[in-house]
mmCIF file of C-alpha atoms in Angstrom:
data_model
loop_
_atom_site.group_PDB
_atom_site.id
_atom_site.type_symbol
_atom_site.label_atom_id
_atom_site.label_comp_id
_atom_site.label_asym_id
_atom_site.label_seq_id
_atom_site.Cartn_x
_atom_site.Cartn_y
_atom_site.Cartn_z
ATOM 1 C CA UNK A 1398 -13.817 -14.656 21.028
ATOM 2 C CA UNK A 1399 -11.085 -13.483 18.757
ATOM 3 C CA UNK A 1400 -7.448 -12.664 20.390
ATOM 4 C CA UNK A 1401 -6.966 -9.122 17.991
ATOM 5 C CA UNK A 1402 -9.954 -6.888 16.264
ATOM 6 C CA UNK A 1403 -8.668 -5.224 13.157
ATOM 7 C CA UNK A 1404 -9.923 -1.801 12.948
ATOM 8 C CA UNK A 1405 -10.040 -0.225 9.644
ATOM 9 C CA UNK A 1406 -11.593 3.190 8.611
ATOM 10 C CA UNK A 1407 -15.024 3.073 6.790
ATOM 11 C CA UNK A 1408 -13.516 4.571 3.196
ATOM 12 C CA UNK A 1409 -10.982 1.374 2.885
ATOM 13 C CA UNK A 1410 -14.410 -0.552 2.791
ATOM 14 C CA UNK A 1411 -15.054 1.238 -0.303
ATOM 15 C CA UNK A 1412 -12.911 0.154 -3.119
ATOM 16 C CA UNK A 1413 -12.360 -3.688 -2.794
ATOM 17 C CA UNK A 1414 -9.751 -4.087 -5.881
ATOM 18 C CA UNK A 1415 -7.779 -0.876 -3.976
ATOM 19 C CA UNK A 1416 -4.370 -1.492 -2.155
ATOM 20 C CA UNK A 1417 -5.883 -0.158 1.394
ATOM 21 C CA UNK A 1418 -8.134 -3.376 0.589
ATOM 22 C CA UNK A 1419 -5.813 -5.788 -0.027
ATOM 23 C CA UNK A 1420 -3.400 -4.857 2.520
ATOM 24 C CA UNK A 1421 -6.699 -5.576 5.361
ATOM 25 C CA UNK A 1422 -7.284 -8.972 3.587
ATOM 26 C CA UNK A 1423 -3.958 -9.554 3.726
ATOM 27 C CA UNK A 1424 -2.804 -8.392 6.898
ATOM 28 C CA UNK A 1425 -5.964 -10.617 8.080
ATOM 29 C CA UNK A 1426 -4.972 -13.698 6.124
ATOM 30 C CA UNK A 1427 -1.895 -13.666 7.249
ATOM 31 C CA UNK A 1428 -2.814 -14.169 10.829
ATOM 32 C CA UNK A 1429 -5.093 -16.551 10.945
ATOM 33 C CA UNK A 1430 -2.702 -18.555 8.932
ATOM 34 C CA UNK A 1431 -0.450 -18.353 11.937
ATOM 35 C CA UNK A 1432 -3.385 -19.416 13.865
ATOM 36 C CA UNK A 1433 -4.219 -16.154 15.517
ATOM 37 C CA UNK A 1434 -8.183 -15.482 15.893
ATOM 38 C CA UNK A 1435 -8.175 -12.088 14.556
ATOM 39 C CA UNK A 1436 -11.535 -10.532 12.287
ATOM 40 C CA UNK A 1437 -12.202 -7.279 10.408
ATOM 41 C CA UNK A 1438 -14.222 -4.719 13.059
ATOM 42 C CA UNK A 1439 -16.896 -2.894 10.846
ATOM 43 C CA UNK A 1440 -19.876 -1.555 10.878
ATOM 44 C CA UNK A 1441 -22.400 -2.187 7.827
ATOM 45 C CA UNK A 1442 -24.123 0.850 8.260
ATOM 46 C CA UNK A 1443 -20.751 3.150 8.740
ATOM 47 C CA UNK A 1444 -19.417 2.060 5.960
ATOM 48 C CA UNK A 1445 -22.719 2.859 3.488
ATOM 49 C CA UNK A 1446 -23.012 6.119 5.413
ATOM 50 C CA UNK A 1447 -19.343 6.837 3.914
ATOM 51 C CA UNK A 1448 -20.397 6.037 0.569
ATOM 52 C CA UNK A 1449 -23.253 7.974 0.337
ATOM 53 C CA UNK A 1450 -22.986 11.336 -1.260
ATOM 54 C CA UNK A 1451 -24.729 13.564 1.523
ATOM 55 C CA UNK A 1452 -21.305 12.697 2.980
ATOM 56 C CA UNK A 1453 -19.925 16.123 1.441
ATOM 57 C CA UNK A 1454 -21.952 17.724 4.658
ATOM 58 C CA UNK A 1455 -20.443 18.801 7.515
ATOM 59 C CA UNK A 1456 -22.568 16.886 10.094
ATOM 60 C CA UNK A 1457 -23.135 13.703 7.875
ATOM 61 C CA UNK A 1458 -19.072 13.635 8.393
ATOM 62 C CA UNK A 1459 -19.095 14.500 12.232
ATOM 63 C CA UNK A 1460 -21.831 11.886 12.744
ATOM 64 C CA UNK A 1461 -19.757 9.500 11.388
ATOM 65 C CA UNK A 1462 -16.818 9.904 13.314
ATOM 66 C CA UNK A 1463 -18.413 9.887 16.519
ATOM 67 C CA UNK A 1464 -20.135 6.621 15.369
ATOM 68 C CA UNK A 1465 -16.108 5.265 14.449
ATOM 69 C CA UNK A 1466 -14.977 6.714 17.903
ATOM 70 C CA UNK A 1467 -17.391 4.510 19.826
ATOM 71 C CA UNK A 1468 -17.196 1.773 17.569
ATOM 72 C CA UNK A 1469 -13.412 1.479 18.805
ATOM 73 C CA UNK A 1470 -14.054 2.230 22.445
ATOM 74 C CA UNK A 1471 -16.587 -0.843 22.520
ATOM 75 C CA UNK A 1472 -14.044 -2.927 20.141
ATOM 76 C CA UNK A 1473 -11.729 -2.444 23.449
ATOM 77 C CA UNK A 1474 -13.620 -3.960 26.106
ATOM 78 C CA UNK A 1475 -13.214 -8.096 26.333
ATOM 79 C CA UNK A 1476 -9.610 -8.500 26.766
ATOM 80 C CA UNK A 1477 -8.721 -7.959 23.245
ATOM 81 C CA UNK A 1478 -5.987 -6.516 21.225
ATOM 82 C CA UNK A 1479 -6.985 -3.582 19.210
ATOM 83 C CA UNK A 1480 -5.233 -3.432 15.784
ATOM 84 C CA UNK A 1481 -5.817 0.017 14.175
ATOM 85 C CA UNK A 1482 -5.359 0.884 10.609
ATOM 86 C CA UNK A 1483 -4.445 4.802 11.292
ATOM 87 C CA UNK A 1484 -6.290 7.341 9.894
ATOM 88 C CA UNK A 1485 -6.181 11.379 11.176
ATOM 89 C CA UNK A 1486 -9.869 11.363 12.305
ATOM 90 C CA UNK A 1487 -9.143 7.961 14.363
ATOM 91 C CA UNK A 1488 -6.959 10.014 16.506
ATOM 92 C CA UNK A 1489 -8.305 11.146 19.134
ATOM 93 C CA UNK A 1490 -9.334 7.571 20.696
ATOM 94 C CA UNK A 1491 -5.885 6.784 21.196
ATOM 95 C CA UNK A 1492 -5.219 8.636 24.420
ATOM 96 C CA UNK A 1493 -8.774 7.741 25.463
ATOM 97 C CA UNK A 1494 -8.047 4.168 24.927
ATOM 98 C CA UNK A 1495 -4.763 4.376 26.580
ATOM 99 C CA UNK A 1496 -6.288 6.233 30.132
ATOM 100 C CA UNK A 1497 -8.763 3.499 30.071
ATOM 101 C CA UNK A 1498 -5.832 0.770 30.056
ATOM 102 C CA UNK A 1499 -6.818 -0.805 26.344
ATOM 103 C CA UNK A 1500 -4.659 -3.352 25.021
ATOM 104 C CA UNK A 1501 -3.997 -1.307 21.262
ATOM 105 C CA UNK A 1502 -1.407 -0.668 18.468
ATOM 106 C CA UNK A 1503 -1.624 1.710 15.796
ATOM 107 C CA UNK A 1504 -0.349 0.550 11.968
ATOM 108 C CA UNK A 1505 0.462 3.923 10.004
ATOM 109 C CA UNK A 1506 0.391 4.379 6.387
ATOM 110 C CA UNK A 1507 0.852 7.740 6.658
ATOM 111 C CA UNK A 1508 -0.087 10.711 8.934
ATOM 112 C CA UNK A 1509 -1.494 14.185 7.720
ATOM 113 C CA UNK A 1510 2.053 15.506 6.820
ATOM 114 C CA UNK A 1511 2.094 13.348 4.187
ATOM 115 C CA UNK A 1512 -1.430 12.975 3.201
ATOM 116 C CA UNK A 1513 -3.828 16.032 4.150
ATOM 117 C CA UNK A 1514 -6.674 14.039 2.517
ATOM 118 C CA UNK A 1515 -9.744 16.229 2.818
ATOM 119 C CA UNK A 1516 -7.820 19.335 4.821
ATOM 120 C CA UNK A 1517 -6.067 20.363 2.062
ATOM 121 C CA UNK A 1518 -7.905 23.162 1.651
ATOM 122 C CA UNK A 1519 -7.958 24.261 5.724
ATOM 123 C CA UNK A 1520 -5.640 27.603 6.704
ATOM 124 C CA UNK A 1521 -2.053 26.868 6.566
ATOM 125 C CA UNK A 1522 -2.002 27.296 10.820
ATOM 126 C CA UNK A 1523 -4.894 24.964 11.171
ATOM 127 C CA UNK A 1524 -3.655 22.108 9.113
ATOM 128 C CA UNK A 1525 -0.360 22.300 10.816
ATOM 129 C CA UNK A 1526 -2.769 22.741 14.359
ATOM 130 C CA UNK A 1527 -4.055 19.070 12.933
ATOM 131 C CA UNK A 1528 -0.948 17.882 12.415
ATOM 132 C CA UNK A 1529 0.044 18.628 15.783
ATOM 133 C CA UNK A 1530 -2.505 16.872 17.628
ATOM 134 C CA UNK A 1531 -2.282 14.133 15.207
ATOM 135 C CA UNK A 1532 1.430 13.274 16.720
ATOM 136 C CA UNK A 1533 0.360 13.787 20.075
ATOM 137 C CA UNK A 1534 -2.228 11.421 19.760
ATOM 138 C CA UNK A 1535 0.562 9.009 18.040
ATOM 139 C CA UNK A 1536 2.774 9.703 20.855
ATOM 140 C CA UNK A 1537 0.039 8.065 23.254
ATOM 141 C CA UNK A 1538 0.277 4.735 21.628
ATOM 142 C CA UNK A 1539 1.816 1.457 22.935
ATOM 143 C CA UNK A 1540 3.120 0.270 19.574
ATOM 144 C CA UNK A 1541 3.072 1.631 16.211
ATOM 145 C CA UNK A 1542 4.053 -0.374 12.978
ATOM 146 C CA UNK A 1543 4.607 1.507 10.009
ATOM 147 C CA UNK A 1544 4.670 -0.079 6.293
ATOM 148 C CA UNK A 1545 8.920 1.692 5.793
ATOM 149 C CA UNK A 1546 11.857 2.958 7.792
ATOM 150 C CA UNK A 1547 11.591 6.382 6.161
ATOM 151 C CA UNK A 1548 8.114 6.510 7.930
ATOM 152 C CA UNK A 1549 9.437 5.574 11.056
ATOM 153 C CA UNK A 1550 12.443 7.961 11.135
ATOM 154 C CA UNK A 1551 9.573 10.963 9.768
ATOM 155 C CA UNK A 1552 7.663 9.894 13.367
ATOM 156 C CA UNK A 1553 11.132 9.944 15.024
ATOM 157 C CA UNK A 1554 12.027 13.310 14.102
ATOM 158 C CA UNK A 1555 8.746 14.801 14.623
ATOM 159 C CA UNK A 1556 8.850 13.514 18.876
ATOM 160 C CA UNK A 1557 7.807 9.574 18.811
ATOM 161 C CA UNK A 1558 9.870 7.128 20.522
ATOM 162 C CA UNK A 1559 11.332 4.944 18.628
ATOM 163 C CA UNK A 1560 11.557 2.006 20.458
ATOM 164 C CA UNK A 1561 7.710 1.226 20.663
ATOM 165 C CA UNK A 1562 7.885 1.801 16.480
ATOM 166 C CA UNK A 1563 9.016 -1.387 14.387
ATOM 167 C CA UNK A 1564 8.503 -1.824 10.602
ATOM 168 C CA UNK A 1565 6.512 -4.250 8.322
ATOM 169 C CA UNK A 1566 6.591 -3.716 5.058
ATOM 170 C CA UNK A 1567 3.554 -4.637 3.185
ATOM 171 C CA UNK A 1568 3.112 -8.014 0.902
ATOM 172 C CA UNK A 1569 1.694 -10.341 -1.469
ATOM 173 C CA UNK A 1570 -0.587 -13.172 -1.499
ATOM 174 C CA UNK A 1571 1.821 -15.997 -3.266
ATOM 175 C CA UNK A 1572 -1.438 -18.482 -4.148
ATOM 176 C CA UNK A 1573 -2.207 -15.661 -6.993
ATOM 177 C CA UNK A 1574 0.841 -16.124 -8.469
ATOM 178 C CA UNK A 1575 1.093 -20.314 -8.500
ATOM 179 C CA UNK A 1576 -1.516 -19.750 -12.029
ATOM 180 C CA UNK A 1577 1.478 -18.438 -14.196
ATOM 181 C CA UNK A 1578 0.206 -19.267 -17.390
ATOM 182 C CA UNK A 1579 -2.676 -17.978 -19.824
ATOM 183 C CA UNK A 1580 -3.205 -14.743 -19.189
ATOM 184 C CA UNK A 1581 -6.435 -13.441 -20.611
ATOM 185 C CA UNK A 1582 -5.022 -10.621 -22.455
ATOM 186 C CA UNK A 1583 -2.527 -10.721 -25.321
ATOM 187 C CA UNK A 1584 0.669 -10.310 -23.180
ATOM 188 C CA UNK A 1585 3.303 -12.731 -24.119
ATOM 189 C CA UNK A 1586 6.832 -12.767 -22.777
ATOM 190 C CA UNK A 1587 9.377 -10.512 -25.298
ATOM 191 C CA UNK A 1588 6.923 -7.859 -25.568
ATOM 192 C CA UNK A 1589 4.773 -7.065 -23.170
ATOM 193 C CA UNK A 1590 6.002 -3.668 -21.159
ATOM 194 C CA UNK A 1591 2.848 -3.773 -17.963
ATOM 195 C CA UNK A 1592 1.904 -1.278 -15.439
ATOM 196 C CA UNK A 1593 -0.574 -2.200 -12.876
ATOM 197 C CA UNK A 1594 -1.847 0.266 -10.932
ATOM 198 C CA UNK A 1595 -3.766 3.351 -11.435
ATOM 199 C CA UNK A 1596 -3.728 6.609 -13.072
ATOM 200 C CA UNK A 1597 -2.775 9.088 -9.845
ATOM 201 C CA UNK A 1598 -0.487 11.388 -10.694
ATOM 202 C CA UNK A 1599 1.737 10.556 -8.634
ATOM 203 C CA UNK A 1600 1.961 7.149 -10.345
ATOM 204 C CA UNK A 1601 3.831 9.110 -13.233
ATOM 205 C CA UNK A 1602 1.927 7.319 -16.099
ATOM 206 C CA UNK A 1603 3.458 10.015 -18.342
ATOM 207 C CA UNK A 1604 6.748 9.089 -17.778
ATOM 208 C CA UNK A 1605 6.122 5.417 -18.446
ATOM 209 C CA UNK A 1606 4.709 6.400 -22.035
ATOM 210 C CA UNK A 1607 7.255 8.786 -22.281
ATOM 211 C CA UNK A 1608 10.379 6.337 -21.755
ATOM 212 C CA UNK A 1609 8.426 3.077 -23.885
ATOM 213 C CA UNK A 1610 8.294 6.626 -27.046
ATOM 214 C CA UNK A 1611 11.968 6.273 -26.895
ATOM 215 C CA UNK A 1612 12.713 2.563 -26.122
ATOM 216 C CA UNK A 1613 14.341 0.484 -29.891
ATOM 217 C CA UNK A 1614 11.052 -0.556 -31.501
ATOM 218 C CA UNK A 1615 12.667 -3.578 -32.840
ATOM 219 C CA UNK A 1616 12.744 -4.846 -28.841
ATOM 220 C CA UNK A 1617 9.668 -3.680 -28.217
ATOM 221 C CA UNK A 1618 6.377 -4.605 -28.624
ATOM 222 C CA UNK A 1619 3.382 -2.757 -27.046
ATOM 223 C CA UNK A 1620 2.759 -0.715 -23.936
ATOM 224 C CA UNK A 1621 0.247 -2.460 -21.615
ATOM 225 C CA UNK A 1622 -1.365 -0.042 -18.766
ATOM 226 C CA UNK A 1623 -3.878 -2.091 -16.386
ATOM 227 C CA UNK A 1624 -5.711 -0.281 -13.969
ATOM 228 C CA UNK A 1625 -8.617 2.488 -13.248
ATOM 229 C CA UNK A 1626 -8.929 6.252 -13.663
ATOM 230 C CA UNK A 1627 -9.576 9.127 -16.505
ATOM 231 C CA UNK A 1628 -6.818 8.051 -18.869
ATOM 232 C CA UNK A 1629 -7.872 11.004 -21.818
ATOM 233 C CA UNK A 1630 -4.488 13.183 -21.471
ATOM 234 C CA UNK A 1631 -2.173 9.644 -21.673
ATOM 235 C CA UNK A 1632 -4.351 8.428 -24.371
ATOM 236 C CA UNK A 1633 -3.246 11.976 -25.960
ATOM 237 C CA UNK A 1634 -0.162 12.293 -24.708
ATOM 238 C CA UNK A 1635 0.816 8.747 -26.431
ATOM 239 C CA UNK A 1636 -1.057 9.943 -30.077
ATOM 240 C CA UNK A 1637 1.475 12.764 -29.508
ATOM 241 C CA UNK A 1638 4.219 10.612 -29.198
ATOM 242 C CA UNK A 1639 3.075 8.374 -31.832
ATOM 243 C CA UNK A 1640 2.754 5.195 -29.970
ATOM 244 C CA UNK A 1641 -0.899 5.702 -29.602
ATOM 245 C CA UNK A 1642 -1.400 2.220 -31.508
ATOM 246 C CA UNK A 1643 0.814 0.245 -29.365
ATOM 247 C CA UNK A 1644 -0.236 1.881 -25.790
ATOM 248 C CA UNK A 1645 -2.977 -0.441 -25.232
ATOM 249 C CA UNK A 1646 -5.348 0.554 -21.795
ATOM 250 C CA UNK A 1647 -6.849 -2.660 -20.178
ATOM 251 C CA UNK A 1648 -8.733 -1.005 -17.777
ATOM 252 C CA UNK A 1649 -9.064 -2.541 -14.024
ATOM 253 C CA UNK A 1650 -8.867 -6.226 -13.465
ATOM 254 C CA UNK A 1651 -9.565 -8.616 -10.589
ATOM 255 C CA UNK A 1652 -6.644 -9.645 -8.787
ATOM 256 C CA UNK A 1653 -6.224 -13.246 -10.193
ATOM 257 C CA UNK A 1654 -6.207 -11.741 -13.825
ATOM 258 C CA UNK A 1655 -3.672 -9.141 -12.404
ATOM 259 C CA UNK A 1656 -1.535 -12.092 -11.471
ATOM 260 C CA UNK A 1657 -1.563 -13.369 -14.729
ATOM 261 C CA UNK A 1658 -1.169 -10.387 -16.420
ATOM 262 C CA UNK A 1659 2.181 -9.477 -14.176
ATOM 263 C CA UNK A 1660 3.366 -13.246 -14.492
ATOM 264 C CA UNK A 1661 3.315 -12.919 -18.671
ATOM 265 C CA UNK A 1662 5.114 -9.435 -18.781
ATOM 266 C CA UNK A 1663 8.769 -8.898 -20.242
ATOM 267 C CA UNK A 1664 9.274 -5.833 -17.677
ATOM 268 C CA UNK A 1665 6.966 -4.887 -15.200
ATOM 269 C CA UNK A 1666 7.430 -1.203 -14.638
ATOM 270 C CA UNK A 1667 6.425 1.166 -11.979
ATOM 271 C CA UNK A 1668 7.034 4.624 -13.147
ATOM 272 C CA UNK A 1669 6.931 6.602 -9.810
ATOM 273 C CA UNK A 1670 5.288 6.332 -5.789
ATOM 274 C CA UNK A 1671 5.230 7.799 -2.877
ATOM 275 C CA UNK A 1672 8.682 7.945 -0.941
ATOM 276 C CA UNK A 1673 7.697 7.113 2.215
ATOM 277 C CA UNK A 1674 5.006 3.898 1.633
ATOM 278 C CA UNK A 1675 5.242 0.396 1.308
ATOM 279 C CA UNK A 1676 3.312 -0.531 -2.368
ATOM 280 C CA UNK A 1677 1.878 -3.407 -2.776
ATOM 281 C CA UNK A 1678 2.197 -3.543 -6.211
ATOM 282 C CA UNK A 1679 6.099 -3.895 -5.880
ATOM 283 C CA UNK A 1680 5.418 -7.237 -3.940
ATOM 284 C CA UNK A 1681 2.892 -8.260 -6.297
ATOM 285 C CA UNK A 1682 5.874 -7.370 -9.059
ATOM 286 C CA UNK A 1683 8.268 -9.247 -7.661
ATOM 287 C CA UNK A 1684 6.080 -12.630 -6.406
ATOM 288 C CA UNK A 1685 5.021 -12.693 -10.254
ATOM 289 C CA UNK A 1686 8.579 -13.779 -11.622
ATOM 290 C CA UNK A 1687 8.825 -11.224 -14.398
ATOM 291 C CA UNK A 1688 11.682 -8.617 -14.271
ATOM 292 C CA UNK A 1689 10.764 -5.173 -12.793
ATOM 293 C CA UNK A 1690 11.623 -1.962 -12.632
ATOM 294 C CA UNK A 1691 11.019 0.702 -10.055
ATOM 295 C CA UNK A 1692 12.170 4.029 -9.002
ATOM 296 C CA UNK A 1693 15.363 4.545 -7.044
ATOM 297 C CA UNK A 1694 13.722 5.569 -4.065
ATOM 298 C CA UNK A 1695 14.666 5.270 -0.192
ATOM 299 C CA UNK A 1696 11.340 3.390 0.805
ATOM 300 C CA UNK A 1697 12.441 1.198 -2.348
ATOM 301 C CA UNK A 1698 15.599 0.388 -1.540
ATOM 302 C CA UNK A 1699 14.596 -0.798 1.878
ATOM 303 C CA UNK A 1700 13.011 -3.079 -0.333
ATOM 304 C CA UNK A 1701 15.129 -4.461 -3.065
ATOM 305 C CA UNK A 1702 18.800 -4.265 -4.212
ATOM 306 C CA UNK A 1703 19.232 -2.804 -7.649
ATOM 307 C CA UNK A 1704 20.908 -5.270 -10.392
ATOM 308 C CA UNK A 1705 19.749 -8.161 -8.236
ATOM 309 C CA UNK A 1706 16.233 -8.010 -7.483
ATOM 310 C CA UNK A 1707 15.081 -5.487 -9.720
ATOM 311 C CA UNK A 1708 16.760 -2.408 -11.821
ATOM 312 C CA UNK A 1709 16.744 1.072 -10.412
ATOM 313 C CA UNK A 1710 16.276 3.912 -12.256
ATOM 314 C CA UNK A 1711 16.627 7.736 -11.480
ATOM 315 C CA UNK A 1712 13.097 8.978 -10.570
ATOM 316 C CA UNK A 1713 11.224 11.081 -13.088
ATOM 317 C CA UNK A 1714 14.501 10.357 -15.540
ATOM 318 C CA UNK A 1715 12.416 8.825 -19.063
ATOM 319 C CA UNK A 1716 15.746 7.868 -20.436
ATOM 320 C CA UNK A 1717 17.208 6.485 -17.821
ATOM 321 C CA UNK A 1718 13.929 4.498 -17.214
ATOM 322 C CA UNK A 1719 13.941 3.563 -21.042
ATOM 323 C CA UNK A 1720 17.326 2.597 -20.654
ATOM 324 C CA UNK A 1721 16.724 0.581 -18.005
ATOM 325 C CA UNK A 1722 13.691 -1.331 -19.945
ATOM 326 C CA UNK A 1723 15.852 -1.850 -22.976
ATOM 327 C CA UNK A 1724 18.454 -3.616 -20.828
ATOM 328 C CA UNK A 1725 15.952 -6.363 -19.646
ATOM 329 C CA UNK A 1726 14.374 -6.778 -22.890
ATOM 330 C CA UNK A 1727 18.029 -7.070 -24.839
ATOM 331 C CA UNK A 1728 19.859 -9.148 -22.003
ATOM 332 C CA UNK A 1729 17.474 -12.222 -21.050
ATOM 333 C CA UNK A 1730 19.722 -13.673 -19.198
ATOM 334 C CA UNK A 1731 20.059 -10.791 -16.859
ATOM 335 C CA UNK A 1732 16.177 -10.276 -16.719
ATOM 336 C CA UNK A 1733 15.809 -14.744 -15.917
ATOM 337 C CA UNK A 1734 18.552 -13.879 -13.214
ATOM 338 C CA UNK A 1735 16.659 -10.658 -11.618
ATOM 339 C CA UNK A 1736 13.181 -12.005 -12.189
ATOM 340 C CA UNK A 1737 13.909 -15.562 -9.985
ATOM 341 C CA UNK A 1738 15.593 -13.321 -7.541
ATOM 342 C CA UNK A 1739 13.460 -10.961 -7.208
ATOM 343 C CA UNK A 1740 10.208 -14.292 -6.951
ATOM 344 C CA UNK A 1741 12.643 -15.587 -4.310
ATOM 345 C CA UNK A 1742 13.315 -12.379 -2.312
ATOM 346 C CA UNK A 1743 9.015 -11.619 -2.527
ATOM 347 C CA UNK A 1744 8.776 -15.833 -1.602
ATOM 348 C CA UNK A 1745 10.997 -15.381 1.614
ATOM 349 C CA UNK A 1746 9.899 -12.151 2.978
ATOM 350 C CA UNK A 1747 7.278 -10.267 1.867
ATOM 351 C CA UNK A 1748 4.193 -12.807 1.896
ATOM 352 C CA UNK A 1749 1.023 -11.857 3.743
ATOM 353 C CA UNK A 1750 1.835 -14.832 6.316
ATOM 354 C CA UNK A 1751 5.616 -13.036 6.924
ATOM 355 C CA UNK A 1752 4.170 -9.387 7.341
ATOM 356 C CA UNK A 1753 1.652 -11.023 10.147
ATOM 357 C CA UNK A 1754 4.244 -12.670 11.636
ATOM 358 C CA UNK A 1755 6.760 -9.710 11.822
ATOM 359 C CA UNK A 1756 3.734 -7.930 13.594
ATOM 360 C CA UNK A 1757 2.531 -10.669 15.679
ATOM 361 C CA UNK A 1758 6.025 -10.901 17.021
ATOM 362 C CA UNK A 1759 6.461 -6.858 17.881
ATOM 363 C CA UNK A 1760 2.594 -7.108 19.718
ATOM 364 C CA UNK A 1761 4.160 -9.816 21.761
ATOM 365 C CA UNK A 1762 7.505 -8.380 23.017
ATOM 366 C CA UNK A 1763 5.909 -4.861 23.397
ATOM 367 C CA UNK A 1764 4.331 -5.088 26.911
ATOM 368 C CA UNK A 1765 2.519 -8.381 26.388
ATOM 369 C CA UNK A 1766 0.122 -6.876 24.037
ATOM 370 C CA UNK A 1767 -1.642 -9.718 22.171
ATOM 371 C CA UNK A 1768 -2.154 -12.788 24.215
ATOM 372 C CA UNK A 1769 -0.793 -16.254 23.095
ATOM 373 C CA UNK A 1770 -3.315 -17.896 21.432
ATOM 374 C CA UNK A 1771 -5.813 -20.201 23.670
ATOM 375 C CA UNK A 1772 -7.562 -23.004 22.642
ATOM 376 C CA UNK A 1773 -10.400 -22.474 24.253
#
């Protein structure tokens, strides 16, 4: 019998080259490597119920989540520790799971404050109503890890203790990075400016194209955007520009041709994120050995020191972001320096096996809540 059930909601299921995704795997990896017995809870039939399109209906959604709810309840029973991925309509289990004495911890991403998901378009009072009783819920919970320290000082201020709250920054899974050569593409060190991610806005794609319009041509070879979504107003926006010819769009990739593609860049750049998350794509940056760039950004510089690890730039600033390229591509001595740093720093801290054991640790000092492992 396993020591800890990982509890993720059905819609992570759903995209298996997604960050949600990767951070399970990971997170799971990561703890068995330490020897831990710990599996993925799921149920088959949840999860295809969530990908079905009758979803849209009201009830298909409500039967779903009452399915989920009961799903945890029985996950509880057997002595195990219940690790669950937060999501708003998980909830309302928590208190229900604590009156019944569960062993549980909660891991948030985010709560609805910063991510209505699907009650964006409730009244104004109800969504804040739903936020709410989302933090009362929280505030029921043994032990919460969330993925920064901006998160956990947002749950602070809104009325959660913060002493049963660590952090553990997401990670990276350093076997995909020990391939470092031939990448599949046409990416060669010198040239290559890469994105990996997708085309969200909030991913600031724009900006990226905007900044490589203005970085010294003579430096700079092409553009290199990897990753899903409708990419019609970049493709335009870069004709506009008239860098259409060297913006080249490689669509998604699996993860081991990701690797490869991030280990052959001259920058890696991530244009924009969310301020308060922990992406995995910066810890896939770094673990790859090229030099990066990312937005100056608290949950970033929780992260990384600028000059050392990576360069900074001045969110949604496309010269000071093509600035900041040009200085990597003209000094390669500062970009070898940054780049091995930046390997190191990913190396040290940020591996799948390190998040699992900064968790592990926190379930163990916060009232005995994941057994040591037996070997029975």
């Amino acid at each position: 019998m396993p020591s800890l059930l990982y509890i993720a909601h059905p819609t992570v299921h759903l995209d298996h080259l997604a960050a949600p995704w990767v951070h399970v795997q990971g997170t799971l990896s990561g703890m068995r490597s330490l020897g831990l017995r710990a599996e993925l809870l799921g149920t088959p039939k949840l999860v295809e119920r969530f990908r079905h399109p009758g979803l849209g209906s009201a009830p298909a959604r409500g039967f779903a989540r009452v399915c989920l709810f009961f799903d945890i309840l029985r996950a509880s029973f057997g002595g195990h520790c219940v690790y669950i991925r937060h999501y708003h309509d998980i909830a309302p289990v928590y208190p229900v799971l604590r009156m019944l004495g569960r062993r549980y911890a909660v891991e948030v991403n985010a709560t609805l404050r910063e991510e209505p998901h699907g009650l964006r378009g409730l009244p104004t009072w109800l969504l804040r109503l739903s936020e709410w009783l989302e933090i009362r819920a929280l505030g029921a919970v043994p032990a919460i890890v969330t993925v920064s320290g901006v998160l956990r000082s947002r749950l602070v201020q809104r009325g959660l203790r913060g002493e049963n709250i660590t952090v553990s920054h997401n990670g990276y899974d350093p076997e995909l990075t020990e391939n470092r050569e031939g990448a599949a593409v046409d990416v060669e060190k010198g040239g290559g400016i890469v994105f990996i991610g997708n085309f969200k806005p909030w991913h600031r794609v724009d900006l990226l194209i905007e900044a490589y319009s203005k970085v010294d041509r003579s430096i700079a070879s092409d553009l290199v955007l990897v990753g899903g979504g409708d990419t019609r107003a970049h493709e335009e926006l870069a004709q506009s520009l008239g860098v259409r010819s060297a913006v080249r769009f490689l669509g998604r990739k699996d993860r081991a041709e990701v690797a490869r593609i991030a280990a052959a860049a001259a920058v890696l750049v991530l244009p924009n994120t969310e301020d308060y998350g922990s992406p995995v794509k910066v810890f896939e940056y770094l673990g790859s050995g090229s030099p990066t760039v990312l937005p100056d950004l608290p949950n970033i510089r929780e992260i990384v020191t600028s000059g050392e690890h990576a360069l900074l730039f001045t969110p949604s600033d496309s010269e000071h972001l093509a600035a900041s390229i040009e200085i990597l591509l003209r000094d390669q001595e500062l970009a070898s320096r940054i780049a091995k740093s930046g390997r190191r720093l990913a190396s040290a801290s940020f591996s799948w096996r390190s998040n699992a054991e900064r968790i592990i640790q926190f379930l163990r000092s916060e009232a005995c809540l994941l057994p040591e492992v037996s070997d029975d």
